[in-house]
Short mmCIF file of N, CA and C in Angstrom, two decimals:
data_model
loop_
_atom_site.label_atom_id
_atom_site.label_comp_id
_atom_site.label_asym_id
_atom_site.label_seq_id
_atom_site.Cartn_x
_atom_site.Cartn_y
_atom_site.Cartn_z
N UNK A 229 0.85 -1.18 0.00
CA UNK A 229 0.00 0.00 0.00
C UNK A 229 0.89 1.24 0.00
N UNK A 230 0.50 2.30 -0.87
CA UNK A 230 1.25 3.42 -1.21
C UNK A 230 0.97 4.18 -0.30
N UNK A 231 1.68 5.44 0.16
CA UNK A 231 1.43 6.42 0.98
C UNK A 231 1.41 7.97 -0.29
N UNK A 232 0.56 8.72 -0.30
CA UNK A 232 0.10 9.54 -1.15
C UNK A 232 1.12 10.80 -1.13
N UNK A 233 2.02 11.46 -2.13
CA UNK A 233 2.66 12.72 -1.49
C UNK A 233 2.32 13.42 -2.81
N UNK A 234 2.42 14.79 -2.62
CA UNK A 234 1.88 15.63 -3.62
C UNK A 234 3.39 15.86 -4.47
N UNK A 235 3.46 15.89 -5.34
CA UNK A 235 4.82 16.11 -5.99
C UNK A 235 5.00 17.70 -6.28
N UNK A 236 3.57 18.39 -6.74
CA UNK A 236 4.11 19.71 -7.22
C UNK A 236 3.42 20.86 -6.37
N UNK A 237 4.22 21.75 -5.40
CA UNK A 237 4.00 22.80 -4.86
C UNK A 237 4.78 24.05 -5.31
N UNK A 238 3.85 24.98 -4.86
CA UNK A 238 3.81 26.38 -5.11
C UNK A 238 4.57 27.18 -4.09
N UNK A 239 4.95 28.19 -4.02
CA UNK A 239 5.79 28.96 -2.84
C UNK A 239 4.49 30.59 -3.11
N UNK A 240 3.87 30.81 -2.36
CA UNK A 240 3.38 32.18 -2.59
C UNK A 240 4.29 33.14 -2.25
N UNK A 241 3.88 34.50 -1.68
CA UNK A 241 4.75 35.48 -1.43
C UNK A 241 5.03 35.20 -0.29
N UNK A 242 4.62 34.77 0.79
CA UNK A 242 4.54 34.68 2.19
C UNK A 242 5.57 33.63 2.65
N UNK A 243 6.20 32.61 1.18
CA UNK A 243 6.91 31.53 0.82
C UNK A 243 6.00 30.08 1.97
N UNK A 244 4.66 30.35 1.63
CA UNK A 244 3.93 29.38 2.22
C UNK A 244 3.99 28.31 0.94
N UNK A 245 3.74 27.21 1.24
CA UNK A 245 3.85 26.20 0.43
C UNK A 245 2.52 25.58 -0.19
N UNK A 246 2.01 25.57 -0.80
CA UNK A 246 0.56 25.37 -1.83
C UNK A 246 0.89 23.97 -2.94
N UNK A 247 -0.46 23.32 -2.35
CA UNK A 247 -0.50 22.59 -3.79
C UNK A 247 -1.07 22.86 -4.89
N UNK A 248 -0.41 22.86 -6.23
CA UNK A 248 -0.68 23.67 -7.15
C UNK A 248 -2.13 23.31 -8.12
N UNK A 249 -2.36 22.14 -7.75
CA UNK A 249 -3.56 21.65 -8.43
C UNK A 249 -3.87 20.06 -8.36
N UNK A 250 -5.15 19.74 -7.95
CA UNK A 250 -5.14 17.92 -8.04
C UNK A 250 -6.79 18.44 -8.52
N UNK A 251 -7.00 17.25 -9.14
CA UNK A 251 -8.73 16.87 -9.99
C UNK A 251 -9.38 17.02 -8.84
N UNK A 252 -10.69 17.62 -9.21
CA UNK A 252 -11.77 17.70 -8.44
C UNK A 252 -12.84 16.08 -8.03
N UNK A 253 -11.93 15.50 -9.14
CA UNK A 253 -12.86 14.09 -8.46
C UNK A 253 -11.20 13.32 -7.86
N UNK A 254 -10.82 13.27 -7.17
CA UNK A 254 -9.65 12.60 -7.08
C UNK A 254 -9.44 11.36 -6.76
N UNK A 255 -9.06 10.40 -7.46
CA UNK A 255 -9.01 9.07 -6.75
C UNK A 255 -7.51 8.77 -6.16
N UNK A 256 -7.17 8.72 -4.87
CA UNK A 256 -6.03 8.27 -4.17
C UNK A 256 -5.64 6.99 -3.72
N UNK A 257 -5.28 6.09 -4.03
CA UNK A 257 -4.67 5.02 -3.92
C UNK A 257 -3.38 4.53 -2.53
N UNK A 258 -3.83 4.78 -1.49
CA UNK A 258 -2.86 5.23 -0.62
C UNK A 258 -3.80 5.70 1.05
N UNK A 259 -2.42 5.85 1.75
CA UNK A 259 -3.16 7.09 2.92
C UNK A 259 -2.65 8.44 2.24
N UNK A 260 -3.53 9.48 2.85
CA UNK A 260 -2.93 10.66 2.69
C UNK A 260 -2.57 11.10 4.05
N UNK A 261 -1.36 12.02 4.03
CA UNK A 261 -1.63 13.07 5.32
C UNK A 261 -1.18 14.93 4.83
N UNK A 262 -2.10 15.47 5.67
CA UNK A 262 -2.42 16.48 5.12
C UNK A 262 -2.02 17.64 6.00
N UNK A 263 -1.41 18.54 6.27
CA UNK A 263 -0.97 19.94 6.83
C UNK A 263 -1.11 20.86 6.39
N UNK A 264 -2.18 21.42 6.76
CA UNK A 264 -2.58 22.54 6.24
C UNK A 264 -3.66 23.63 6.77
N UNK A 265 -3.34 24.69 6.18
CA UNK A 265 -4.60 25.78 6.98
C UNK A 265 -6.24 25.23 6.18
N UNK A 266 -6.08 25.01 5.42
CA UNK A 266 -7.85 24.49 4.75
C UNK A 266 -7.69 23.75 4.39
N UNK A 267 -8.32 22.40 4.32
CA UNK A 267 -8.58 21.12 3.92
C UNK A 267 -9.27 20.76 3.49
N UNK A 268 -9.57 21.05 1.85
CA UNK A 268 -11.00 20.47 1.43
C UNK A 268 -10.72 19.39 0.49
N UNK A 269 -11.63 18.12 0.85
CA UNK A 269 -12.12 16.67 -0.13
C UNK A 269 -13.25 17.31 -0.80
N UNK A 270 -12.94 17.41 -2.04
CA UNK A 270 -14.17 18.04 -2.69
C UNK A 270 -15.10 16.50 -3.27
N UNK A 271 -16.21 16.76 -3.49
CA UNK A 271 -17.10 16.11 -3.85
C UNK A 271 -16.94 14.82 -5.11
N UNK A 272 -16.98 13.22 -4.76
CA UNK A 272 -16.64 13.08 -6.06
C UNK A 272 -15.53 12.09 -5.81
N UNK A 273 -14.25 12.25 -4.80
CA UNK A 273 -13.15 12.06 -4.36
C UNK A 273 -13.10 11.13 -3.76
N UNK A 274 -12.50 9.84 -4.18
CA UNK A 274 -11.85 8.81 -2.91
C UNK A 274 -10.47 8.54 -3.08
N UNK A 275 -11.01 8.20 -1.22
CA UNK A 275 -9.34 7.95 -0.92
C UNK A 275 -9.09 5.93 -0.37
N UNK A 276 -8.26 5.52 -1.28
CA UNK A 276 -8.12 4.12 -0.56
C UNK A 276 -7.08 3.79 0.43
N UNK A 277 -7.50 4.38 1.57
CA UNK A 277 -6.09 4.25 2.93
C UNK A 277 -6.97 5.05 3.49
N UNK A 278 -6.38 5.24 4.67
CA UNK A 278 -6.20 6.18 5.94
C UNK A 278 -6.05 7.83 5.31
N UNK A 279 -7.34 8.56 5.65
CA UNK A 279 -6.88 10.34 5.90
C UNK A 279 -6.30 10.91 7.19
N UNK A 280 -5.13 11.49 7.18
CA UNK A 280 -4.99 12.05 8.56
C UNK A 280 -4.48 13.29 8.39
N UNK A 281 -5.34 14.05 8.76
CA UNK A 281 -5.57 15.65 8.68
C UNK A 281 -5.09 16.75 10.11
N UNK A 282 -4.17 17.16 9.68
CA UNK A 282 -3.88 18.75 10.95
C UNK A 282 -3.97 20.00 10.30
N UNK A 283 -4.93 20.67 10.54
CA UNK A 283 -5.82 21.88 10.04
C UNK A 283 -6.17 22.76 10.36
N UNK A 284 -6.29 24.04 10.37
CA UNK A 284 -7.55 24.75 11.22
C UNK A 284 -8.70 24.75 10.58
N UNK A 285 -9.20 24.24 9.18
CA UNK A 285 -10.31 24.05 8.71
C UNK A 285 -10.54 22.89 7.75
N UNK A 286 -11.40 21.97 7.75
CA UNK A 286 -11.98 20.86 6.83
C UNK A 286 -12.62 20.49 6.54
N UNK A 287 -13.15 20.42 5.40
CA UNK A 287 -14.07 20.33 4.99
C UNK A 287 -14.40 18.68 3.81
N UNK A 288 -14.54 17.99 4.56
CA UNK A 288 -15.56 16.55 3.33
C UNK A 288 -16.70 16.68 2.88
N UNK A 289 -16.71 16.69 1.41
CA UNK A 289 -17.96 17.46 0.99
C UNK A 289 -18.81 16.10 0.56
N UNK A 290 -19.96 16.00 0.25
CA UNK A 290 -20.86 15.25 0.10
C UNK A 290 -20.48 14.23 -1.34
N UNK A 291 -20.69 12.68 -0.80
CA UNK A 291 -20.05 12.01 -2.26
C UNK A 291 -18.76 11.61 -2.27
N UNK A 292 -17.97 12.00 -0.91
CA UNK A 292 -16.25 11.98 -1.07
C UNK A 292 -16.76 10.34 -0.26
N UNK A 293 -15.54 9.44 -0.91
CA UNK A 293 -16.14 8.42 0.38
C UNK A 293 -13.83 7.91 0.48
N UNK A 294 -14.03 7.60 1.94
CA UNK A 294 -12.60 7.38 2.61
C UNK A 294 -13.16 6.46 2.95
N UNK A 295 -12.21 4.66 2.38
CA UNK A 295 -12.69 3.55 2.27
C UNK A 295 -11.36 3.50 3.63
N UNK A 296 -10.80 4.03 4.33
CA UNK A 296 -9.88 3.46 5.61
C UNK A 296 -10.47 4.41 7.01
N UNK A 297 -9.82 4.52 7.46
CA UNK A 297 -9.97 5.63 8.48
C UNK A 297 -9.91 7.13 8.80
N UNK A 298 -10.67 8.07 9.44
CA UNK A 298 -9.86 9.52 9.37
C UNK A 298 -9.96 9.89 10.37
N UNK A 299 -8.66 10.38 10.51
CA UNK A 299 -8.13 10.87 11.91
C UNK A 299 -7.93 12.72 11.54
N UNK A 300 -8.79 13.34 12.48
CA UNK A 300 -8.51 14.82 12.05
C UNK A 300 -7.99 15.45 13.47
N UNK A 301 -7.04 16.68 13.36
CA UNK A 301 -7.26 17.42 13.99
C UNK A 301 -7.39 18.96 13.92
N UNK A 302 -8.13 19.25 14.11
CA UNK A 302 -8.52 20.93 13.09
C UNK A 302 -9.37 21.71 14.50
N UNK A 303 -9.53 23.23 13.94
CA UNK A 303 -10.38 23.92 14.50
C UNK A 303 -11.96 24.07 14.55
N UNK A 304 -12.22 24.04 13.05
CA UNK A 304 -13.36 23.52 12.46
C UNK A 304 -13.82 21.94 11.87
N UNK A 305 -14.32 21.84 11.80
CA UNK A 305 -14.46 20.36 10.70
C UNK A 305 -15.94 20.29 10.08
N UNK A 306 -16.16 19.84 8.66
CA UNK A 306 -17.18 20.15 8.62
C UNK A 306 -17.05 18.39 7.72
N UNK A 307 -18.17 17.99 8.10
CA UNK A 307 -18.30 16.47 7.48
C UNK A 307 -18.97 16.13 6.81
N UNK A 308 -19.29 15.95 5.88
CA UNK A 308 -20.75 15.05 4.99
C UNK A 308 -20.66 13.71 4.06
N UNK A 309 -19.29 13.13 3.90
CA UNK A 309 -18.89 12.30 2.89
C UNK A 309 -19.37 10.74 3.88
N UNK A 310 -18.59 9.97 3.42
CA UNK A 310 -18.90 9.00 3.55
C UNK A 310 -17.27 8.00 4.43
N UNK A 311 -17.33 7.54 5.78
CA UNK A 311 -15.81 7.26 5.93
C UNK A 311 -16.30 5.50 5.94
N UNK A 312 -15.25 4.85 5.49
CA UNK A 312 -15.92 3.34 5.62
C UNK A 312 -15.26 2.29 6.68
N UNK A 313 -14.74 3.41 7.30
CA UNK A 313 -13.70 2.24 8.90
C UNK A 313 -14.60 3.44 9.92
N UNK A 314 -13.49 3.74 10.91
CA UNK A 314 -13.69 4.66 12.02
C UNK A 314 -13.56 5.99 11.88
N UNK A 315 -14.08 7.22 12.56
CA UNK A 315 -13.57 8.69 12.64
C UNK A 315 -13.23 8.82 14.09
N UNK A 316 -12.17 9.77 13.52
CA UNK A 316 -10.77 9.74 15.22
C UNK A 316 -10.76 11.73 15.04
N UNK A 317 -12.05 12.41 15.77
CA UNK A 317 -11.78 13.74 15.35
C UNK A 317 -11.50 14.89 16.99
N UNK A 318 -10.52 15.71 16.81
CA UNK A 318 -10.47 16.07 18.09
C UNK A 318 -10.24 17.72 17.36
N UNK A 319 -11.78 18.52 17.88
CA UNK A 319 -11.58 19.82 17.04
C UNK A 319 -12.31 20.98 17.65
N UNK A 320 -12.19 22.36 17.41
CA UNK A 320 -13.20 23.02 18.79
C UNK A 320 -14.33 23.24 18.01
N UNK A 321 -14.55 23.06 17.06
CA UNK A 321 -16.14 23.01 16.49
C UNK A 321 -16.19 21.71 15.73
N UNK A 322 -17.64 21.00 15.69
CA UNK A 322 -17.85 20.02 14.39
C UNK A 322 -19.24 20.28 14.23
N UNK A 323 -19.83 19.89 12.81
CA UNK A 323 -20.19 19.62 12.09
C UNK A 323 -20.31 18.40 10.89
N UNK A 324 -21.08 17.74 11.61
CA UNK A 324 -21.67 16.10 11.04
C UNK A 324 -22.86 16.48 10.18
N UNK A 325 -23.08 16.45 9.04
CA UNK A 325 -24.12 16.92 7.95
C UNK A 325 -24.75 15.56 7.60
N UNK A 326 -25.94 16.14 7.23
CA UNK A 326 -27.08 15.02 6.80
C UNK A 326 -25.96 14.33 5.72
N UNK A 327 -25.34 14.01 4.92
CA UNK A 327 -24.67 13.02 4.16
C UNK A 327 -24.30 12.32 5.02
N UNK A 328 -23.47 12.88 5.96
CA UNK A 328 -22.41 12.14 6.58
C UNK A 328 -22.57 10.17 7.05
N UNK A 329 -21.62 9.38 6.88
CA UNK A 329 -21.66 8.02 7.24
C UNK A 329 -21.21 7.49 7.70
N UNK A 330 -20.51 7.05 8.76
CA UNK A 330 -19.46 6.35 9.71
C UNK A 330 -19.98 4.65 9.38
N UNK A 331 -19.19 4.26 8.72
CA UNK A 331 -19.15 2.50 8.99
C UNK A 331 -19.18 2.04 9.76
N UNK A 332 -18.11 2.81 11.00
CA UNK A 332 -18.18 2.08 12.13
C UNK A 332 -18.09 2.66 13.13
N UNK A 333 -16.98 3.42 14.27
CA UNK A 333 -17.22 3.91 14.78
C UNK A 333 -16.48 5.48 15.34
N UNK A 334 -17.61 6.48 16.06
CA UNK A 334 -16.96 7.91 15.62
C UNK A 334 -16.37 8.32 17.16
N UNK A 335 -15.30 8.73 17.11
CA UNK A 335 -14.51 9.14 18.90
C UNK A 335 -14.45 10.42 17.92
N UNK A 336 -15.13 11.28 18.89
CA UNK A 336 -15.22 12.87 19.01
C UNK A 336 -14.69 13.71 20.32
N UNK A 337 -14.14 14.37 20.03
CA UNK A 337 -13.27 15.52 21.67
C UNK A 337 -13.82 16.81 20.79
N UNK A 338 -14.45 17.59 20.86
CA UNK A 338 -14.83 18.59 20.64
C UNK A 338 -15.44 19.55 22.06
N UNK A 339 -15.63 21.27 21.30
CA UNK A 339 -15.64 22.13 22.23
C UNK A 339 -17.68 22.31 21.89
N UNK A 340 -18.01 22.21 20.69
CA UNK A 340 -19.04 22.48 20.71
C UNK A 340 -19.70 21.25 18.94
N UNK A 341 -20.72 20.64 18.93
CA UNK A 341 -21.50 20.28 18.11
C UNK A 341 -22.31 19.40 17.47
N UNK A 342 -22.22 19.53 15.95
CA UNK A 342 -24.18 19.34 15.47
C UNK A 342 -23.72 18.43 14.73
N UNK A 343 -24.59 16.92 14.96
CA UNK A 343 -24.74 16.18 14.40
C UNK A 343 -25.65 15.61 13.88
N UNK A 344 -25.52 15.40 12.23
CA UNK A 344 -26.55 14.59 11.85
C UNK A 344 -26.21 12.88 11.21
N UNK A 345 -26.59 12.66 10.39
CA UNK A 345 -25.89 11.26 9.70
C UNK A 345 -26.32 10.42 10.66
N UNK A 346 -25.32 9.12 9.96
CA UNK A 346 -25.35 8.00 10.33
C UNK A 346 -24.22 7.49 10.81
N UNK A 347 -24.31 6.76 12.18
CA UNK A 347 -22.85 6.30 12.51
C UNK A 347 -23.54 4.60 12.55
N UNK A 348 -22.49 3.80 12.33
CA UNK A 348 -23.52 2.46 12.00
C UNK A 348 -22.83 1.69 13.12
N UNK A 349 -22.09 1.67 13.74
CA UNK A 349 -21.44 1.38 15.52
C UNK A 349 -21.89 1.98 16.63
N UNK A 350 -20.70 2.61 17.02
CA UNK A 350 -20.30 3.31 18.17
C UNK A 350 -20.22 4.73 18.41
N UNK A 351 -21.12 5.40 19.01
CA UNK A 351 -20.32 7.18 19.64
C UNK A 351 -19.76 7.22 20.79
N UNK A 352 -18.83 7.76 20.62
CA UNK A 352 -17.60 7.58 21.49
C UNK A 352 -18.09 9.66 22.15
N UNK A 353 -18.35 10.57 22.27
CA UNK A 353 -18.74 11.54 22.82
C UNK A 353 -18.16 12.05 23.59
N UNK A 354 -17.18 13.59 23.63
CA UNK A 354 -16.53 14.12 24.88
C UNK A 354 -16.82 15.64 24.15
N UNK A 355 -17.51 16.38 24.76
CA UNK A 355 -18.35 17.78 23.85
C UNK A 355 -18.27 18.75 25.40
N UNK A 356 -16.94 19.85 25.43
CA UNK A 356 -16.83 20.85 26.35
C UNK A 356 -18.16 21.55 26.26
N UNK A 357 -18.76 21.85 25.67
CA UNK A 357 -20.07 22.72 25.43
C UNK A 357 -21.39 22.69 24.89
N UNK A 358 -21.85 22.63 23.76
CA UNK A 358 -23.06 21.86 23.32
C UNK A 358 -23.08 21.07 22.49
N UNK A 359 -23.66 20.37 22.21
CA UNK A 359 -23.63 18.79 21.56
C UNK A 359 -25.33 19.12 21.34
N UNK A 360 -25.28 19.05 20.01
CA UNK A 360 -26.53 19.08 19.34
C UNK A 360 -26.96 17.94 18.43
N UNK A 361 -27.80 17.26 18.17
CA UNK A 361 -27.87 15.66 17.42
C UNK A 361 -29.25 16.08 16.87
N UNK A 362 -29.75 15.94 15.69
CA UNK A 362 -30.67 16.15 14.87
C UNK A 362 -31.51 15.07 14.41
N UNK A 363 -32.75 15.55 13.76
CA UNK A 363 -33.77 14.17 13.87
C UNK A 363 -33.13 12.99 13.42
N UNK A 364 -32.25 13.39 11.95
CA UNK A 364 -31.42 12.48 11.29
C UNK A 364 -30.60 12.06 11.69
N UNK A 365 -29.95 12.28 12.95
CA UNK A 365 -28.93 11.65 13.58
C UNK A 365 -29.45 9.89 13.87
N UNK A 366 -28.55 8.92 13.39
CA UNK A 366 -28.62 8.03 13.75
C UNK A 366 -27.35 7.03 13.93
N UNK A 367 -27.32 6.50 15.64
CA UNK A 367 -26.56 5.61 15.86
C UNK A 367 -26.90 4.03 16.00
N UNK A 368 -26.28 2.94 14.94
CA UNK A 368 -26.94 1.84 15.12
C UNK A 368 -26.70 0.97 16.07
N UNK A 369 -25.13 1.41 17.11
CA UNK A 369 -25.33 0.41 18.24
C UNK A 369 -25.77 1.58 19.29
N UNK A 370 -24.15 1.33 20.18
CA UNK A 370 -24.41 2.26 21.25
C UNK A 370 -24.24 3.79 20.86
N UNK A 371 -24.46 4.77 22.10
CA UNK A 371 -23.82 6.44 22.12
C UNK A 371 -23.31 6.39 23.54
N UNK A 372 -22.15 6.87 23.36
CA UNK A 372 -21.51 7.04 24.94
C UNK A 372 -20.99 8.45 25.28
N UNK A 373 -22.00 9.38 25.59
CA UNK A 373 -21.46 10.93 25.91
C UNK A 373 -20.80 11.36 27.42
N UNK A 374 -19.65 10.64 26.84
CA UNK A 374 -18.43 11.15 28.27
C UNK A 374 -18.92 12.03 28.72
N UNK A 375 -18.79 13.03 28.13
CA UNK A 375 -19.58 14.60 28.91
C UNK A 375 -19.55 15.52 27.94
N UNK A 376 -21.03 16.05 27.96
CA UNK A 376 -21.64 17.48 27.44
C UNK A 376 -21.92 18.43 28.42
N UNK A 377 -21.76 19.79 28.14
CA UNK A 377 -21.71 20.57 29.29
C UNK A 377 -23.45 20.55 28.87
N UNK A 378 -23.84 21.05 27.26
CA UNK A 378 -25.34 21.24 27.11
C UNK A 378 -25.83 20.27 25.89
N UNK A 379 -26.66 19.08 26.43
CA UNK A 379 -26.84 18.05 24.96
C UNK A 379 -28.15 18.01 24.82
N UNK A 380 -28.45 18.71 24.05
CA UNK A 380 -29.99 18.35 22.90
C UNK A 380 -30.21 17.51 22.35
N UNK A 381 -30.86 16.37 22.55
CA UNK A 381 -30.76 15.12 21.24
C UNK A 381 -32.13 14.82 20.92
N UNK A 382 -32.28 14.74 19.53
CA UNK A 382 -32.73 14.46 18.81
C UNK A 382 -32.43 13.52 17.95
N UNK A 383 -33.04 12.24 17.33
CA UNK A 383 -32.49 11.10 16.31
C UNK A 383 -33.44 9.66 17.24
N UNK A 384 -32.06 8.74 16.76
CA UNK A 384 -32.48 7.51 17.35
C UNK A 384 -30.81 6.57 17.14
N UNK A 385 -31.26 5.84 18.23
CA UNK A 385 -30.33 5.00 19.00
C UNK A 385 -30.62 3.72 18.99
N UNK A 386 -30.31 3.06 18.50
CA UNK A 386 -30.43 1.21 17.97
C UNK A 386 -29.93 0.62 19.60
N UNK A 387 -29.31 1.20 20.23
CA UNK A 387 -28.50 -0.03 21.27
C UNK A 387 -28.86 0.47 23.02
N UNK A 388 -27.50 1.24 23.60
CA UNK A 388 -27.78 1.61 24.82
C UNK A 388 -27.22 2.85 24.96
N UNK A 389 -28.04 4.30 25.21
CA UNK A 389 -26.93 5.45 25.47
C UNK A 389 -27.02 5.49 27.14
N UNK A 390 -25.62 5.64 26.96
CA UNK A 390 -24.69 6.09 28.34
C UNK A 390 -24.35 7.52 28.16
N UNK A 391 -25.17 8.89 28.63
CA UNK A 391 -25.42 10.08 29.30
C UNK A 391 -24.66 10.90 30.02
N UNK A 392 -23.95 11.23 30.12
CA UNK A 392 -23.09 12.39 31.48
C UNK A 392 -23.19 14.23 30.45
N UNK A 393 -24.23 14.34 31.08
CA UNK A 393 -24.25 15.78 30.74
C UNK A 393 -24.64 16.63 31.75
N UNK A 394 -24.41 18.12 32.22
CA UNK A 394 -24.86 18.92 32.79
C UNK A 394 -26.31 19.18 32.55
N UNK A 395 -26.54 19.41 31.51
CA UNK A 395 -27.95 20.06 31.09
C UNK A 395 -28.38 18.98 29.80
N UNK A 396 -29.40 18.60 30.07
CA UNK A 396 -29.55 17.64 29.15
C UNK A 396 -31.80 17.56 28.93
N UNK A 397 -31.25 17.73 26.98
CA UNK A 397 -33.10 18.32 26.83
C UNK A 397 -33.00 17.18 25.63
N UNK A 398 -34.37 16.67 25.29
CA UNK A 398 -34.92 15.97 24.21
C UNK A 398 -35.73 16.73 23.59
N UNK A 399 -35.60 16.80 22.39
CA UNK A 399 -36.11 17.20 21.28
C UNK A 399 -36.78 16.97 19.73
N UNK A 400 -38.13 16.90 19.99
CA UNK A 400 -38.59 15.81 19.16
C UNK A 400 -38.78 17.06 17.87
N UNK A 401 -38.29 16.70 16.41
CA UNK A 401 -38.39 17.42 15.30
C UNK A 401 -39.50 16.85 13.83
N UNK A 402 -40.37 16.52 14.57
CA UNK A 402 -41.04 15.43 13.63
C UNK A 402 -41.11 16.41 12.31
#
């Protein structure tokens, strides 16, 4: 199995380092790892390996599918693709979008957020602040929320959730 490296970069004025161009549908054959201030999988895009991302912003856009694992660590993250192992994300905001798909299972450390999708395992849950879960949120085994300071949930839960929140409301969005 190949490990993915970009061959051709750019130097701007700032002598920051840029990649100068890859296809908007990209197929990668490999893991990637990625350093960078923005991180976008545009739509369209797979990767066959492991993504592992250090960022302050990322973005998986709807249609991208990562047939290994992704491990992020960013400021933002914004998710909707499709991952087909585990997600390993530790970030002060997320964003789980109605696309979004976890095969298996998602360990989250975040400061604040909104989830929708499908995780088809395990939530692994550690949310400094609010943790929001939407009608579409769905987990097919367990949810395990180490701790939310404020968790709204909304969705459904196939197995057993295990709870530790300060403030904790249900919210039905029919």
């Amino acid at each position: 199995k190949a490990n993915f490296i970009m061959p051709e970069f750019l130097a701007d004025k700032n002598n920051n380092f840029l990649i100068n161009s890859i296809n908007s549908k990209s197929k990668i054959y490999g893991n990637v790892y990625a350093l960078s201030d923005i991180v976008t999988v545009e739509s369209g895009s797979e990767i066959y390996g492991d993504l592992y991302i250090v960022a302050t912003q990322v973005n998986i856009e709807p249609n991208v599918v990562i047939h290994g694992n992704l491990f992020v660590t960013a400021s933002e993250v914004n998710l909707n693709g499709q991952i087909k192992l585990s997600a390993y994300i530790n970030s002060k905001d997320v964003n789980m979008n109605l696309y979004s798909y976890i095969d298996k299972d998602l360990y989250l450390n975040s400061q604040n957020a909104t989830l929708y999708g499908v995780i088809n395992r395990n939530a692994f849950l550690t949310i400094d602040n609010a943790l929001t879960t939407m009608s579409d949120f769905k987990v097919n085994q367990d949810l395990k929320v180490i701790f939310a300071k404020d968790f709204t949930f909304s969705g459904k839960i196939s197995g057993n959730a295990k709870i530790n929140a300060k403030n904790l409301s249900f919210k039905n969005e029919a």
